[in-house]
């Protein structure tokens, strides 16, 4: 499923940040999911897997929704904006994040 593709991508990215990745204890599920995408180019591979997924194909078959799929695959479009839950408003609002790398 689509969420597994991006879990695999995130795991690959996290493993790259660890100095000794061989010492990580990953579950069987995590290892299986990671094997679905190419470790040499996880983002490109994740995009390809996402576009082949059944739910994505349903969206692409509907008129005018291909742009939505492209929008969902954008990275760092809002890299300094994070969702923040406002208990007073009872909804999520945009909040500019400070001191983020990038």
mmCIF file with all atom_site columns, C-alpha atoms in Angstrom:
data_model
loop_
_atom_site.group_PDB
_atom_site.id
_atom_site.type_symbol
_atom_site.label_atom_id
_atom_site.label_alt_id
_atom_site.label_comp_id
_atom_site.label_asym_id
_atom_site.label_entity_id
_atom_site.label_seq_id
_atom_site.pdbx_PDB_ins_code
_atom_site.Cartn_x
_atom_site.Cartn_y
_atom_site.Cartn_z
_atom_site.occupancy
_atom_site.B_iso_or_equiv
_atom_site.pdbx_formal_charge
_atom_site.auth_seq_id
_atom_site.auth_comp_id
_atom_site.auth_asym_id
_atom_site.auth_atom_id
_atom_site.pdbx_PDB_model_num
ATOM 1   C CA . UNK A 1 1   ? 0.000   0.000  0.000   1.00 0.00 ? 1   UNK A CA 1
ATOM 2   C CA . UNK A 1 2   ? 1.002   3.625  -0.430  1.00 0.00 ? 2   UNK A CA 1
ATOM 3   C CA . UNK A 1 3   ? 1.787   4.223  3.227   1.00 0.00 ? 3   UNK A CA 1
ATOM 4   C CA . UNK A 1 4   ? 4.251   1.325  3.218   1.00 0.00 ? 4   UNK A CA 1
ATOM 5   C CA . UNK A 1 5   ? 6.139   2.875  0.314   1.00 0.00 ? 5   UNK A CA 1
ATOM 6   C CA . UNK A 1 6   ? 6.746   6.065  2.249   1.00 0.00 ? 6   UNK A CA 1
ATOM 7   C CA . UNK A 1 7   ? 7.537   4.215  5.447   1.00 0.00 ? 7   UNK A CA 1
ATOM 8   C CA . UNK A 1 8   ? 10.247  2.453  3.458   1.00 0.00 ? 8   UNK A CA 1
ATOM 9   C CA . UNK A 1 9   ? 11.526  5.776  2.143   1.00 0.00 ? 9   UNK A CA 1
ATOM 10  C CA . UNK A 1 10  ? 11.605  7.290  5.636   1.00 0.00 ? 10  UNK A CA 1
ATOM 11  C CA . UNK A 1 11  ? 13.386  4.230  7.020   1.00 0.00 ? 11  UNK A CA 1
ATOM 12  C CA . UNK A 1 12  ? 16.038  4.478  4.299   1.00 0.00 ? 12  UNK A CA 1
ATOM 13  C CA . UNK A 1 13  ? 16.518  8.159  5.105   1.00 0.00 ? 13  UNK A CA 1
ATOM 14  C CA . UNK A 1 14  ? 16.765  7.481  8.842   1.00 0.00 ? 14  UNK A CA 1
ATOM 15  C CA . UNK A 1 15  ? 19.228  4.620  8.361   1.00 0.00 ? 15  UNK A CA 1
ATOM 16  C CA . UNK A 1 16  ? 21.463  6.962  6.329   1.00 0.00 ? 16  UNK A CA 1
ATOM 17  C CA . UNK A 1 17  ? 21.717  9.324  9.321   1.00 0.00 ? 17  UNK A CA 1
ATOM 18  C CA . UNK A 1 18  ? 22.986  6.656  11.726  1.00 0.00 ? 18  UNK A CA 1
ATOM 19  C CA . UNK A 1 19  ? 26.744  6.234  12.068  1.00 0.00 ? 19  UNK A CA 1
ATOM 20  C CA . UNK A 1 20  ? 26.497  2.464  12.521  1.00 0.00 ? 20  UNK A CA 1
ATOM 21  C CA . UNK A 1 21  ? 23.332  1.306  10.751  1.00 0.00 ? 21  UNK A CA 1
ATOM 22  C CA . UNK A 1 22  ? 24.289  -2.355 11.202  1.00 0.00 ? 22  UNK A CA 1
ATOM 23  C CA . UNK A 1 23  ? 23.571  -1.910 14.917  1.00 0.00 ? 23  UNK A CA 1
ATOM 24  C CA . UNK A 1 24  ? 19.945  -0.902 14.313  1.00 0.00 ? 24  UNK A CA 1
ATOM 25  C CA . UNK A 1 25  ? 17.339  -3.435 15.327  1.00 0.00 ? 25  UNK A CA 1
ATOM 26  C CA . UNK A 1 26  ? 14.647  -3.320 12.665  1.00 0.00 ? 26  UNK A CA 1
ATOM 27  C CA . UNK A 1 27  ? 11.535  -5.437 12.782  1.00 0.00 ? 27  UNK A CA 1
ATOM 28  C CA . UNK A 1 28  ? 10.888  -8.035 10.096  1.00 0.00 ? 28  UNK A CA 1
ATOM 29  C CA . UNK A 1 29  ? 8.152   -5.782 8.737   1.00 0.00 ? 29  UNK A CA 1
ATOM 30  C CA . UNK A 1 30  ? 10.526  -2.811 8.509   1.00 0.00 ? 30  UNK A CA 1
ATOM 31  C CA . UNK A 1 31  ? 13.103  -4.868 6.629   1.00 0.00 ? 31  UNK A CA 1
ATOM 32  C CA . UNK A 1 32  ? 10.475  -6.266 4.245   1.00 0.00 ? 32  UNK A CA 1
ATOM 33  C CA . UNK A 1 33  ? 9.112   -2.802 3.502   1.00 0.00 ? 33  UNK A CA 1
ATOM 34  C CA . UNK A 1 34  ? 12.603  -1.385 2.948   1.00 0.00 ? 34  UNK A CA 1
ATOM 35  C CA . UNK A 1 35  ? 13.304  -4.073 0.352   1.00 0.00 ? 35  UNK A CA 1
ATOM 36  C CA . UNK A 1 36  ? 10.490  -2.717 -1.822  1.00 0.00 ? 36  UNK A CA 1
ATOM 37  C CA . UNK A 1 37  ? 12.492  0.332  -2.862  1.00 0.00 ? 37  UNK A CA 1
ATOM 38  C CA . UNK A 1 38  ? 15.984  0.880  -4.245  1.00 0.00 ? 38  UNK A CA 1
ATOM 39  C CA . UNK A 1 39  ? 18.414  1.917  -1.477  1.00 0.00 ? 39  UNK A CA 1
ATOM 40  C CA . UNK A 1 40  ? 20.628  3.774  -3.980  1.00 0.00 ? 40  UNK A CA 1
ATOM 41  C CA . UNK A 1 41  ? 17.810  6.145  -4.970  1.00 0.00 ? 41  UNK A CA 1
ATOM 42  C CA . UNK A 1 42  ? 14.998  5.715  -2.455  1.00 0.00 ? 42  UNK A CA 1
ATOM 43  C CA . UNK A 1 43  ? 13.049  8.838  -3.436  1.00 0.00 ? 43  UNK A CA 1
ATOM 44  C CA . UNK A 1 44  ? 12.841  8.000  -7.143  1.00 0.00 ? 44  UNK A CA 1
ATOM 45  C CA . UNK A 1 45  ? 12.018  4.409  -6.300  1.00 0.00 ? 45  UNK A CA 1
ATOM 46  C CA . UNK A 1 46  ? 9.335   5.426  -3.778  1.00 0.00 ? 46  UNK A CA 1
ATOM 47  C CA . UNK A 1 47  ? 7.725   7.698  -6.373  1.00 0.00 ? 47  UNK A CA 1
ATOM 48  C CA . UNK A 1 48  ? 7.624   4.870  -8.906  1.00 0.00 ? 48  UNK A CA 1
ATOM 49  C CA . UNK A 1 49  ? 6.113   2.462  -6.376  1.00 0.00 ? 49  UNK A CA 1
ATOM 50  C CA . UNK A 1 50  ? 3.553   5.073  -5.322  1.00 0.00 ? 50  UNK A CA 1
ATOM 51  C CA . UNK A 1 51  ? 2.478   5.653  -8.923  1.00 0.00 ? 51  UNK A CA 1
ATOM 52  C CA . UNK A 1 52  ? 1.989   1.884  -9.407  1.00 0.00 ? 52  UNK A CA 1
ATOM 53  C CA . UNK A 1 53  ? -0.172  1.509  -6.290  1.00 0.00 ? 53  UNK A CA 1
ATOM 54  C CA . UNK A 1 54  ? -3.865  0.633  -6.804  1.00 0.00 ? 54  UNK A CA 1
ATOM 55  C CA . UNK A 1 55  ? -5.262  3.706  -5.010  1.00 0.00 ? 55  UNK A CA 1
ATOM 56  C CA . UNK A 1 56  ? -2.968  5.983  -6.994  1.00 0.00 ? 56  UNK A CA 1
ATOM 57  C CA . UNK A 1 57  ? -4.085  4.362  -10.232 1.00 0.00 ? 57  UNK A CA 1
ATOM 58  C CA . UNK A 1 58  ? -7.711  4.982  -9.257  1.00 0.00 ? 58  UNK A CA 1
ATOM 59  C CA . UNK A 1 59  ? -6.907  8.664  -8.721  1.00 0.00 ? 59  UNK A CA 1
ATOM 60  C CA . UNK A 1 60  ? -5.021  8.899  -11.995 1.00 0.00 ? 60  UNK A CA 1
ATOM 61  C CA . UNK A 1 61  ? -7.993  7.398  -13.833 1.00 0.00 ? 61  UNK A CA 1
ATOM 62  C CA . UNK A 1 62  ? -10.259 10.223 -12.628 1.00 0.00 ? 62  UNK A CA 1
ATOM 63  C CA . UNK A 1 63  ? -10.315 13.361 -14.705 1.00 0.00 ? 63  UNK A CA 1
ATOM 64  C CA . UNK A 1 64  ? -8.226  16.192 -13.275 1.00 0.00 ? 64  UNK A CA 1
ATOM 65  C CA . UNK A 1 65  ? -6.671  14.302 -10.356 1.00 0.00 ? 65  UNK A CA 1
ATOM 66  C CA . UNK A 1 66  ? -3.253  13.547 -11.846 1.00 0.00 ? 66  UNK A CA 1
ATOM 67  C CA . UNK A 1 67  ? -2.156  16.970 -10.615 1.00 0.00 ? 67  UNK A CA 1
ATOM 68  C CA . UNK A 1 68  ? -3.142  15.937 -7.072  1.00 0.00 ? 68  UNK A CA 1
ATOM 69  C CA . UNK A 1 69  ? -0.816  12.933 -7.251  1.00 0.00 ? 69  UNK A CA 1
ATOM 70  C CA . UNK A 1 70  ? 2.033   15.166 -8.442  1.00 0.00 ? 70  UNK A CA 1
ATOM 71  C CA . UNK A 1 71  ? 1.288   17.599 -5.614  1.00 0.00 ? 71  UNK A CA 1
ATOM 72  C CA . UNK A 1 72  ? 1.450   14.793 -3.032  1.00 0.00 ? 72  UNK A CA 1
ATOM 73  C CA . UNK A 1 73  ? 4.861   13.749 -4.324  1.00 0.00 ? 73  UNK A CA 1
ATOM 74  C CA . UNK A 1 74  ? 6.475   17.142 -3.786  1.00 0.00 ? 74  UNK A CA 1
ATOM 75  C CA . UNK A 1 75  ? 9.231   17.231 -1.189  1.00 0.00 ? 75  UNK A CA 1
ATOM 76  C CA . UNK A 1 76  ? 10.003  20.181 1.072   1.00 0.00 ? 76  UNK A CA 1
ATOM 77  C CA . UNK A 1 77  ? 7.482   22.502 -0.524  1.00 0.00 ? 77  UNK A CA 1
ATOM 78  C CA . UNK A 1 78  ? 6.613   23.745 2.943   1.00 0.00 ? 78  UNK A CA 1
ATOM 79  C CA . UNK A 1 79  ? 9.819   22.785 4.732   1.00 0.00 ? 79  UNK A CA 1
ATOM 80  C CA . UNK A 1 80  ? 9.531   25.555 7.326   1.00 0.00 ? 80  UNK A CA 1
ATOM 81  C CA . UNK A 1 81  ? 5.782   25.199 7.983   1.00 0.00 ? 81  UNK A CA 1
ATOM 82  C CA . UNK A 1 82  ? 4.472   22.578 10.396  1.00 0.00 ? 82  UNK A CA 1
ATOM 83  C CA . UNK A 1 83  ? 0.928   21.698 11.394  1.00 0.00 ? 83  UNK A CA 1
ATOM 84  C CA . UNK A 1 84  ? 0.151   22.765 14.954  1.00 0.00 ? 84  UNK A CA 1
ATOM 85  C CA . UNK A 1 85  ? -2.959  21.780 16.847  1.00 0.00 ? 85  UNK A CA 1
ATOM 86  C CA . UNK A 1 86  ? -4.757  24.683 18.479  1.00 0.00 ? 86  UNK A CA 1
ATOM 87  C CA . UNK A 1 87  ? -6.908  23.396 21.334  1.00 0.00 ? 87  UNK A CA 1
ATOM 88  C CA . UNK A 1 88  ? -8.758  26.727 21.443  1.00 0.00 ? 88  UNK A CA 1
ATOM 89  C CA . UNK A 1 89  ? -9.711  26.515 17.757  1.00 0.00 ? 89  UNK A CA 1
ATOM 90  C CA . UNK A 1 90  ? -9.973  22.719 17.821  1.00 0.00 ? 90  UNK A CA 1
ATOM 91  C CA . UNK A 1 91  ? -8.120  22.406 14.536  1.00 0.00 ? 91  UNK A CA 1
ATOM 92  C CA . UNK A 1 92  ? -4.668  22.287 12.989  1.00 0.00 ? 92  UNK A CA 1
ATOM 93  C CA . UNK A 1 93  ? -3.149  25.560 11.825  1.00 0.00 ? 93  UNK A CA 1
ATOM 94  C CA . UNK A 1 94  ? 0.065   26.428 9.974   1.00 0.00 ? 94  UNK A CA 1
ATOM 95  C CA . UNK A 1 95  ? 2.948   27.429 12.182  1.00 0.00 ? 95  UNK A CA 1
ATOM 96  C CA . UNK A 1 96  ? 6.299   28.660 10.958  1.00 0.00 ? 96  UNK A CA 1
ATOM 97  C CA . UNK A 1 97  ? 9.052   26.498 12.415  1.00 0.00 ? 97  UNK A CA 1
ATOM 98  C CA . UNK A 1 98  ? 12.304  28.090 13.492  1.00 0.00 ? 98  UNK A CA 1
ATOM 99  C CA . UNK A 1 99  ? 15.755  26.559 13.669  1.00 0.00 ? 99  UNK A CA 1
ATOM 100 C CA . UNK A 1 100 ? 15.017  23.805 11.175  1.00 0.00 ? 100 UNK A CA 1
ATOM 101 C CA . UNK A 1 101 ? 17.901  22.674 8.975   1.00 0.00 ? 101 UNK A CA 1
ATOM 102 C CA . UNK A 1 102 ? 17.603  23.585 5.315   1.00 0.00 ? 102 UNK A CA 1
#
